[in-house]
Coordinates of C-alpha atoms in Angstrom, one line a residue:
Chain A
X1 CA -24.8 -29.6 0.9
X2 CA -25.0 -25.7 1.5
X3 CA -21.1 -24.8 1.0
X4 CA -19.9 -21.3 1.8
X5 CA -16.1 -20.8 0.3
X6 CA -13.8 -18.4 2.3
X7 CA -11.1 -17.0 0.0
X8 CA -7.7 -16.4 2.2
X9 CA -5.5 -14.5 0.6
X10 CA -2.3 -12.0 1.0
X11 CA 1.3 -11.6 0.7
X12 CA 4.3 -13.9 1.0
X13 CA 4.3 -15.1 4.7
X14 CA 1.7 -13.9 6.0
X15 CA 0.6 -17.0 7.3
X16 CA -2.5 -18.3 5.0
X17 CA -1.6 -21.6 5.1
X18 CA -1.3 -21.6 9.2
X19 CA -4.6 -19.8 9.2
X20 CA -6.3 -22.5 7.3
X21 CA -4.7 -25.1 9.4
X22 CA -5.6 -23.6 12.3
X23 CA -9.4 -23.9 11.9
X24 CA -9.7 -26.9 9.4
X25 CA -11.0 -30.5 10.6
X26 CA -9.6 -31.9 7.8
X27 CA -5.7 -31.8 6.9
X28 CA -5.1 -29.3 4.8
X29 CA -4.6 -30.2 1.3
X30 CA -2.4 -29.0 -1.1
X31 CA -3.7 -29.6 -4.6
X32 CA -0.7 -30.3 -7.3
X33 CA -1.6 -30.9 -10.8
X34 CA 0.5 -31.7 -14.1
X35 CA 0.0 -28.9 -16.6
X36 CA -1.7 -29.9 -19.5
X37 CA -0.3 -26.2 -20.9
X38 CA 1.5 -26.5 -23.6
X39 CA 3.0 -23.1 -23.4
X40 CA 5.0 -24.2 -20.2
X41 CA 6.2 -28.0 -21.6
X42 CA 9.4 -26.7 -21.0
X43 CA 8.4 -27.6 -17.3
X44 CA 6.8 -29.9 -18.0
X45 CA 5.2 -29.8 -14.5
X46 CA 3.4 -27.2 -12.7
X47 CA 2.2 -26.8 -9.2
X48 CA -1.1 -25.4 -8.7
X49 CA -0.4 -24.7 -5.2
X50 CA -3.5 -23.9 -3.4
X51 CA -4.4 -24.9 0.6
X52 CA -7.8 -25.9 1.4
X53 CA -9.2 -26.7 4.6
X54 CA -12.8 -27.2 5.7
X55 CA -15.0 -26.4 8.9
X56 CA -18.0 -29.0 8.2
X57 CA -20.8 -27.7 11.3
X58 CA -23.9 -29.6 10.5
X59 CA -24.7 -32.7 8.1
X60 CA -25.4 -30.8 5.1
X61 CA -23.4 -27.2 5.9
X62 CA -19.8 -26.4 5.9
X63 CA -17.1 -23.8 5.4
X64 CA -14.8 -24.1 2.6
X65 CA -11.6 -22.2 3.5
X66 CA -8.8 -21.7 0.1
X67 CA -5.9 -20.3 0.4
X68 CA -4.3 -18.6 -2.5
X69 CA -0.9 -19.4 -3.8
X70 CA 2.0 -17.6 -1.8
X71 CA 3.5 -16.0 -5.4
X72 CA 2.1 -13.4 -6.9
X73 CA 1.2 -15.5 -10.2
X74 CA -2.6 -14.3 -11.0
X75 CA -3.6 -17.3 -13.0
X76 CA -7.1 -18.8 -14.5
X77 CA -7.2 -20.8 -10.9
X78 CA -6.8 -17.3 -9.1
X79 CA -10.1 -16.2 -11.3
X80 CA -12.0 -19.5 -11.1
X81 CA -11.2 -19.4 -7.0
X82 CA -12.2 -15.7 -6.1
X83 CA -15.3 -15.5 -8.5
X84 CA -16.5 -18.5 -6.4
X85 CA -16.2 -17.2 -3.7
X86 CA -18.2 -15.4 -0.6
X87 CA -16.3 -13.3 1.1
X88 CA -12.5 -13.2 1.5
X89 CA -9.7 -12.3 3.8
X90 CA -6.8 -10.4 2.8
X91 CA -3.7 -11.2 5.4
X92 CA -1.5 -8.7 5.9
X93 CA 2.5 -8.9 7.5
X94 CA 2.5 -5.8 9.8
X95 CA 5.8 -5.5 10.4
X96 CA 6.9 -5.8 6.5
X97 CA 6.2 -2.7 5.0
X98 CA 8.0 -3.9 2.4
X99 CA 5.1 -6.3 1.3
X100 CA 2.1 -3.4 1.8
X101 CA 2.5 -2.8 -2.4
X102 CA 1.6 -6.0 -3.2
X103 CA -1.2 -6.3 -0.7
X104 CA -2.5 -3.2 -2.4
X105 CA -2.0 -5.4 -6.5
X106 CA -4.1 -8.0 -4.8
X107 CA -7.0 -5.6 -3.6
X108 CA -6.9 -4.1 -6.9
X109 CA -6.6 -7.7 -8.2
X110 CA -9.4 -9.0 -6.0
X111 CA -11.8 -5.9 -6.4
X112 CA -11.6 -6.2 -10.6
X113 CA -13.5 -9.2 -10.1
X114 CA -15.6 -9.5 -7.5
X115 CA -17.5 -7.2 -5.1
X116 CA -17.9 -9.4 -1.8
X117 CA -17.8 -8.8 1.7
X118 CA -13.8 -8.7 2.8
X119 CA -11.7 -8.5 6.1
X120 CA -8.0 -7.3 6.3
X121 CA -6.1 -9.8 8.7
X122 CA -2.4 -8.2 10.1
X123 CA -0.5 -10.7 11.2
X124 CA 3.0 -10.1 13.3
X125 CA 1.4 -7.3 15.4
X126 CA 3.4 -8.4 18.0
X127 CA 7.1 -7.8 16.2
X128 CA 9.5 -5.2 16.5
X129 CA 8.7 -2.7 13.9
X130 CA 5.2 -3.8 12.8
X131 CA 2.9 -1.1 12.1
X132 CA -0.3 -0.4 14.0
X133 CA -4.1 -0.5 12.0
X134 CA -4.2 2.4 11.1
X135 CA -1.3 3.0 9.7
X136 CA -1.4 -0.3 7.9
X137 CA -4.9 0.8 6.8
X138 CA -3.4 4.3 5.1
X139 CA -0.3 2.5 3.2
X140 CA -3.4 -0.1 1.7
X141 CA -4.8 2.8 0.7
X142 CA -8.0 3.2 3.2
X143 CA -7.5 6.3 4.0
X144 CA -10.8 7.1 5.4
X145 CA -12.2 5.4 8.3
X146 CA -15.9 5.4 7.5
X147 CA -15.3 3.3 4.1
X148 CA -12.9 0.9 5.5
X149 CA -13.1 -2.7 5.6
X150 CA -12.7 -4.2 8.9
X151 CA -9.2 -4.5 10.5
X152 CA -8.0 -6.7 12.7
X153 CA -5.1 -7.9 14.3
X154 CA -4.5 -11.7 14.8
X155 CA -2.0 -14.6 15.6
X156 CA -3.1 -17.1 12.5
X157 CA -0.8 -19.9 14.9
X158 CA -3.6 -19.5 17.6
X159 CA -7.3 -21.2 16.5
X160 CA -9.5 -19.2 18.9
X161 CA -7.5 -15.8 17.2
X162 CA -8.7 -17.4 14.0
X163 CA -12.2 -18.1 15.1
X164 CA -12.5 -14.6 16.1
X165 CA -11.6 -13.3 13.2
X166 CA -14.1 -15.6 11.0
X167 CA -16.7 -14.1 13.6
X168 CA -16.1 -10.7 12.4
X169 CA -15.9 -11.6 9.0
X170 CA -19.3 -13.8 9.1
X171 CA -20.7 -10.5 11.0
X172 CA -19.4 -8.5 8.5
X173 CA -21.2 -10.5 5.5
X174 CA -24.7 -10.1 7.3
X175 CA -24.2 -6.3 7.9
X176 CA -23.6 -6.3 3.8
X177 CA -26.5 -8.7 2.8
X178 CA -28.8 -6.5 4.8
X179 CA -27.5 -3.6 3.3
X180 CA -28.4 -5.3 0.1
Chain B
X1 CA 3.6 5.9 17.5
X2 CA 6.9 6.4 16.0
X3 CA 7.4 4.3 12.6
X4 CA 11.4 3.7 11.6
X5 CA 12.5 1.4 8.5
X6 CA 14.6 2.0 5.9
X7 CA 13.9 2.7 2.3
X8 CA 15.5 -0.7 0.7
X9 CA 12.0 -2.0 2.5
X10 CA 9.9 1.0 2.3
X11 CA 10.8 3.2 -0.7
X12 CA 10.4 7.2 0.0
X13 CA 7.6 7.1 -3.1
X14 CA 5.8 5.0 -0.6
X15 CA 6.8 6.6 2.8
X16 CA 6.1 10.4 0.9
X17 CA 2.7 8.5 -0.2
X18 CA 1.4 7.4 3.4
X19 CA 2.0 10.7 4.6
X20 CA 0.1 12.8 2.4
X21 CA -2.5 10.4 2.1
X22 CA -2.7 10.2 6.1
X23 CA -2.3 13.3 6.8
X24 CA 0.7 13.2 9.0
X25 CA 2.1 15.6 11.0
X26 CA 5.5 15.0 12.5
X27 CA 9.3 14.9 11.8
X28 CA 10.6 12.3 9.3
X29 CA 14.4 12.0 10.0
X30 CA 16.6 10.1 7.8
X31 CA 20.2 8.7 8.2
X32 CA 22.2 7.6 5.7
X33 CA 25.5 7.4 4.1
X34 CA 27.2 9.6 1.5
X35 CA 29.6 8.0 -1.4
X36 CA 32.4 9.0 1.1
X37 CA 31.2 6.8 4.1
X38 CA 30.5 9.8 6.0
X39 CA 27.2 10.0 8.2
X40 CA 24.4 12.5 6.8
X41 CA 21.0 13.2 8.3
X42 CA 18.1 15.4 6.8
X43 CA 14.6 16.0 8.7
X44 CA 11.9 16.6 6.6
X45 CA 9.3 18.8 8.7
X46 CA 5.6 17.8 7.9
X47 CA 2.3 19.7 8.4
X48 CA -1.0 17.3 7.4
X49 CA 0.9 15.7 4.4
X50 CA 2.7 18.9 3.3
X51 CA 6.4 19.3 3.9
X52 CA 7.4 22.8 5.0
X53 CA 10.6 22.3 5.8
X54 CA 14.2 20.4 5.3
X55 CA 16.5 20.6 7.4
X56 CA 20.0 18.8 8.1
X57 CA 20.4 19.7 12.2
X58 CA 17.5 20.1 15.2
X59 CA 18.7 23.7 16.4
X60 CA 16.2 25.8 14.7
X61 CA 18.4 27.7 13.3
X62 CA 19.0 26.7 9.2
X63 CA 16.5 28.7 7.3
X64 CA 17.7 32.3 9.8
X65 CA 21.1 31.1 8.8
X66 CA 20.3 30.8 5.4
X67 CA 18.3 34.7 5.4
X68 CA 21.3 36.4 7.0
X69 CA 23.7 34.3 4.6
X70 CA 22.1 36.2 1.5
X71 CA 22.1 39.6 3.5
X72 CA 18.6 39.9 2.9
X73 CA 18.4 40.7 7.3
X74 CA 21.0 41.4 9.7
X75 CA 21.5 38.7 12.2
X76 CA 20.4 41.6 15.3
X77 CA 17.1 42.4 13.4
X78 CA 15.9 38.8 12.6
X79 CA 16.8 38.1 16.3
X80 CA 14.3 40.8 17.6
X81 CA 12.0 39.7 15.1
X82 CA 12.1 36.0 16.3
X83 CA 11.7 37.4 19.7
X84 CA 8.5 39.1 18.7
X85 CA 7.2 36.4 16.3
X86 CA 4.1 34.6 17.8
X87 CA 4.8 31.0 18.8
X88 CA 2.7 29.5 16.1
X89 CA 3.5 31.5 13.0
X90 CA 6.1 30.6 10.3
X91 CA 8.9 33.0 10.5
X92 CA 8.8 33.2 6.8
X93 CA 5.2 34.4 6.9
X94 CA 5.2 36.8 9.7
X95 CA 8.6 38.5 8.4
X96 CA 6.4 38.6 5.3
X97 CA 4.2 40.7 7.2
X98 CA 6.6 42.5 8.6
X99 CA 7.5 43.8 5.3
X100 CA 11.1 42.2 6.0
X101 CA 11.1 39.9 3.1
X102 CA 9.1 40.1 0.2
X103 CA 6.9 36.7 -1.5
X104 CA 9.5 36.6 -4.1
X105 CA 12.7 36.4 -1.4
X106 CA 10.4 33.7 0.3
X107 CA 10.3 31.5 -2.6
X108 CA 13.6 31.0 -3.1
X109 CA 14.2 30.2 0.6
X110 CA 11.4 27.7 0.5
X111 CA 13.3 26.1 -3.3
X112 CA 16.7 26.2 -1.4
X113 CA 15.6 25.1 1.5
X114 CA 12.5 22.0 0.5
X115 CA 12.5 21.8 -3.3
X116 CA 16.0 21.0 -4.0
X117 CA 16.5 19.3 -1.1
X118 CA 13.6 16.9 -1.4
X119 CA 14.9 16.2 -4.9
X120 CA 18.1 14.9 -3.6
X121 CA 16.5 12.7 -1.3
X122 CA 15.2 10.0 -3.9
X123 CA 18.7 10.1 -5.3
X124 CA 20.0 8.2 -1.8
X125 CA 21.0 4.2 -2.2
X126 CA 19.4 3.5 1.5
X127 CA 18.8 5.2 4.8
X128 CA 17.3 4.7 8.1
X129 CA 14.1 6.8 8.6
X130 CA 12.0 7.3 11.9
X131 CA 9.1 9.3 11.4
X132 CA 7.8 10.9 14.9
X133 CA 4.5 12.2 15.4
X134 CA 5.3 14.0 18.4
X135 CA 8.0 15.9 17.4
X136 CA 7.7 19.8 18.3
X137 CA 8.1 21.3 14.7
X138 CA 10.3 24.5 15.1
X139 CA 8.3 27.3 13.2
X140 CA 12.0 29.3 13.0
X141 CA 12.5 26.9 10.5
X142 CA 9.4 27.6 8.2
X143 CA 8.7 29.7 5.2
X144 CA 5.2 29.5 5.2
X145 CA 5.2 27.5 2.1
X146 CA 4.5 24.1 1.9
X147 CA 4.4 21.3 -0.8
X148 CA 2.7 18.3 -0.7
X149 CA 4.5 15.1 0.0
X150 CA 3.2 13.2 -3.1
X151 CA 3.8 16.3 -5.5
X152 CA 7.7 16.4 -4.2
X153 CA 7.3 12.9 -5.3
X154 CA 6.2 13.9 -8.6
X155 CA 9.1 16.3 -9.1
X156 CA 12.0 14.0 -7.3
X157 CA 10.7 11.2 -9.7
X158 CA 10.8 13.1 -12.6
X159 CA 14.4 14.1 -12.5
X160 CA 15.5 10.5 -10.9
X161 CA 18.1 9.0 -13.8
X162 CA 19.3 6.1 -11.9
X163 CA 16.1 3.4 -10.8
X164 CA 18.0 0.7 -9.7
X165 CA 17.0 1.1 -6.3
X166 CA 13.1 1.3 -7.1
X167 CA 13.7 -1.6 -9.6
X168 CA 11.7 -3.9 -7.5
X169 CA 9.1 -1.4 -6.4
X170 CA 8.1 -0.5 -10.5
X171 CA 4.8 -2.2 -11.7
X172 CA 5.1 -4.9 -13.8
X173 CA 5.1 -4.7 -18.0
X174 CA 2.0 -7.5 -17.7
X175 CA 0.0 -5.4 -15.2
X176 CA -2.6 -2.7 -16.1
X177 CA -3.4 0.5 -14.5
X178 CA -7.2 1.6 -13.2
X179 CA -7.7 5.1 -11.8
X180 CA -7.8 6.3 -8.6
X181 CA -9.8 9.1 -7.2
X182 CA -8.5 9.8 -3.5
X183 CA -9.9 13.4 -2.6
X184 CA -9.5 16.2 -5.3
X185 CA -6.1 16.5 -7.3
X186 CA -4.8 18.7 -9.3
X187 CA -1.5 17.7 -11.0
X188 CA 0.2 19.0 -13.8
X189 CA 1.0 16.0 -15.8
X190 CA 3.7 15.8 -18.7
X191 CA 2.9 14.4 -21.9
X192 CA 4.1 10.6 -21.2
X193 CA 2.1 11.0 -18.1
X194 CA -1.2 11.7 -19.1
X195 CA -0.7 9.4 -22.0
X196 CA -0.8 6.6 -19.6
X197 CA -3.6 7.9 -17.1
X198 CA -5.9 8.2 -20.4
X199 CA -5.0 4.2 -20.7
X200 CA -5.4 3.5 -17.3
X201 CA -8.5 1.4 -17.6
X202 CA -8.0 -1.7 -16.0
X203 CA -7.4 -3.6 -18.8
X204 CA -5.0 -2.6 -20.7
X205 CA -1.2 -3.6 -19.9
X206 CA 1.7 -1.5 -20.2
X207 CA 3.3 -3.6 -22.2
X208 CA 0.7 -2.8 -24.6
X209 CA 1.1 0.9 -23.6
X210 CA 4.3 1.1 -24.2
X211 CA 3.7 -0.4 -28.0
X212 CA 0.9 2.4 -28.6
X213 CA 3.0 4.9 -27.1
X214 CA 6.3 3.8 -29.3
X215 CA 8.1 3.9 -25.8
X216 CA 10.8 1.3 -23.6
X217 CA 8.8 -0.6 -21.5
X218 CA 10.7 0.9 -18.8
X219 CA 10.0 4.3 -19.1
X220 CA 6.3 3.8 -19.0
X221 CA 6.7 1.5 -15.8
X222 CA 8.5 4.5 -14.6
X223 CA 5.7 6.7 -15.7
X224 CA 2.9 4.2 -14.2
X225 CA 4.9 4.4 -11.3
X226 CA 4.7 7.9 -10.6
X227 CA 0.9 7.6 -10.9
X228 CA 1.5 4.8 -8.7
X229 CA 2.8 7.3 -6.0
X230 CA 0.9 10.4 -6.2
X231 CA -2.2 8.1 -5.7
X232 CA -4.0 8.9 -9.1
X233 CA -3.9 4.8 -10.4
X234 CA -3.2 1.6 -8.9
X235 CA -1.7 -1.6 -10.3
X236 CA -3.8 -4.3 -11.4
X237 CA -2.3 -7.6 -11.8
X238 CA -3.5 -9.1 -15.1
X239 CA -3.9 -12.6 -15.3
X240 CA -1.0 -14.7 -17.2
X241 CA -1.9 -16.7 -20.3
X242 CA -2.0 -20.2 -18.9
X243 CA -4.5 -21.7 -20.9
X244 CA -5.7 -24.3 -18.4
X245 CA -9.1 -25.4 -19.3
X246 CA -11.5 -24.2 -16.8
X247 CA -13.1 -27.8 -16.3
X248 CA -9.8 -28.1 -14.7
X249 CA -9.1 -25.5 -13.0
X250 CA -13.0 -25.8 -11.3
X251 CA -12.0 -29.8 -10.6
X252 CA -9.0 -28.0 -8.7
X253 CA -11.1 -25.8 -6.4
X254 CA -12.9 -28.6 -5.1
X255 CA -10.3 -31.2 -3.7
X256 CA -12.8 -32.5 -1.0
X257 CA -15.2 -33.6 -3.2
X258 CA -12.6 -37.0 -3.9
X259 CA -12.7 -37.4 0.1
X260 CA -16.3 -37.1 0.9
X261 CA -19.8 -38.4 -0.6
X262 CA -21.4 -35.4 -0.5
X263 CA -22.2 -33.9 -3.8
X264 CA -21.7 -30.5 -4.0
X265 CA -24.7 -29.0 -5.8
X266 CA -24.7 -24.8 -5.3
X267 CA -24.6 -22.9 -8.2
X268 CA -21.5 -20.8 -8.7
X269 CA -21.3 -17.8 -6.7
X270 CA -24.8 -18.5 -5.1
X271 CA -26.1 -16.7 -1.6
X272 CA -25.8 -19.0 1.5
X273 CA -28.9 -18.7 3.4
X274 CA -29.6 -16.7 6.7
X275 CA -29.9 -20.1 8.8
X276 CA -26.3 -21.3 7.4
X277 CA -24.9 -17.9 8.9
X278 CA -26.3 -18.6 11.8
X279 CA -25.3 -22.0 12.3
X280 CA -22.1 -21.0 11.4
X281 CA -22.0 -18.0 13.6
X282 CA -23.4 -20.3 16.5
X283 CA -20.7 -23.0 15.5
X284 CA -18.0 -20.8 15.7
X285 CA -19.0 -18.8 19.1
X286 CA -18.9 -21.7 20.6
X287 CA -16.1 -23.6 19.2
X288 CA -14.2 -21.2 21.3

């Protein structure tokens, strides 16, 4: 079985779960586990919440989509998840500038660990007060237009919009492979 | 397109970093209430990410009034010179070239008009702001001197005493910092800033820096925030010390294995084949 792993990360409420649900052929799985971590005994149970979706498009070929937990808690799970990923999407809510700094932190965390193709997906662009793609790019630190990853405005609720985003990412992935 | 929000959403250091890094030109208007609930407004004029003037009204007369107030030029002469000044030349610069003002006088004007005003903006508890890129910038408010928006941030945050408003913007004590180089910068760092900068290698947490530098963690967080805001470093979250086993984490990573008969044989991080990608692309295109 050949699998491509795609991580969908982003700020809280940006639409990670919705994004995966919109294209997954299976009901999205939330993974919860009982903690064996002695340091968290007080809590007894910890949740490793992660959305999982799948898109099988050939008998031996599938795209797996992993949604990272909403809260900014970077644990071992994250590390495993992104080190096994082939590409990732960072979803950013364009009408919540208060989250741009969190998005930068996520980017820094990812960049420190992996150098894989990625795409920035902007959601809520139709909301009042939403920032333009250009301005969000600058706010996220992508000042130079030439070295920016692809930016896509999308509606995570719409399957076609999500598929369009995936197409841009796959095309970008192929370009990156050609360059290397 | 104008950008509107409030400082509790997008703080002044974030806003100035955005304006500087984006080399933005336009008019930033901040509306706020004083402690006595009086309405106030400040207009910050920016040219290519640099602050060229700060005023409290838009009649284009603030700088001229300051010059007259100081008795440096009479109102009549000044009016005549304003009429002669070319439209694209800052009035301060023009008056200097005409020998009506000395460079030191321009610096004093700029200090009162911009430096002092900008530092005060960082103490605002809340303000609505609007950045309008289409606004016309009046040259009669310009000395010809300017200050990059991030330099203003460095100055403003160094003298800031009450950090309550920025508390949720500060980097986590468990985070590390890594250096970022965007363009050439020649910022003069103070002692603690320099020491934090030296430790910004992506692996030393702020907690560790605080211990090493014998400083309270709040001071290190604030220092780190200054360096982040001027674009010298970025916050890098470190993994929490959860001791979950790798095997367990990998088990969680493959929840689908329990629901299918397919065994995943691929190596960690292995490349996907070109035929896989072409198939996927074809499938996605036909799915719409």
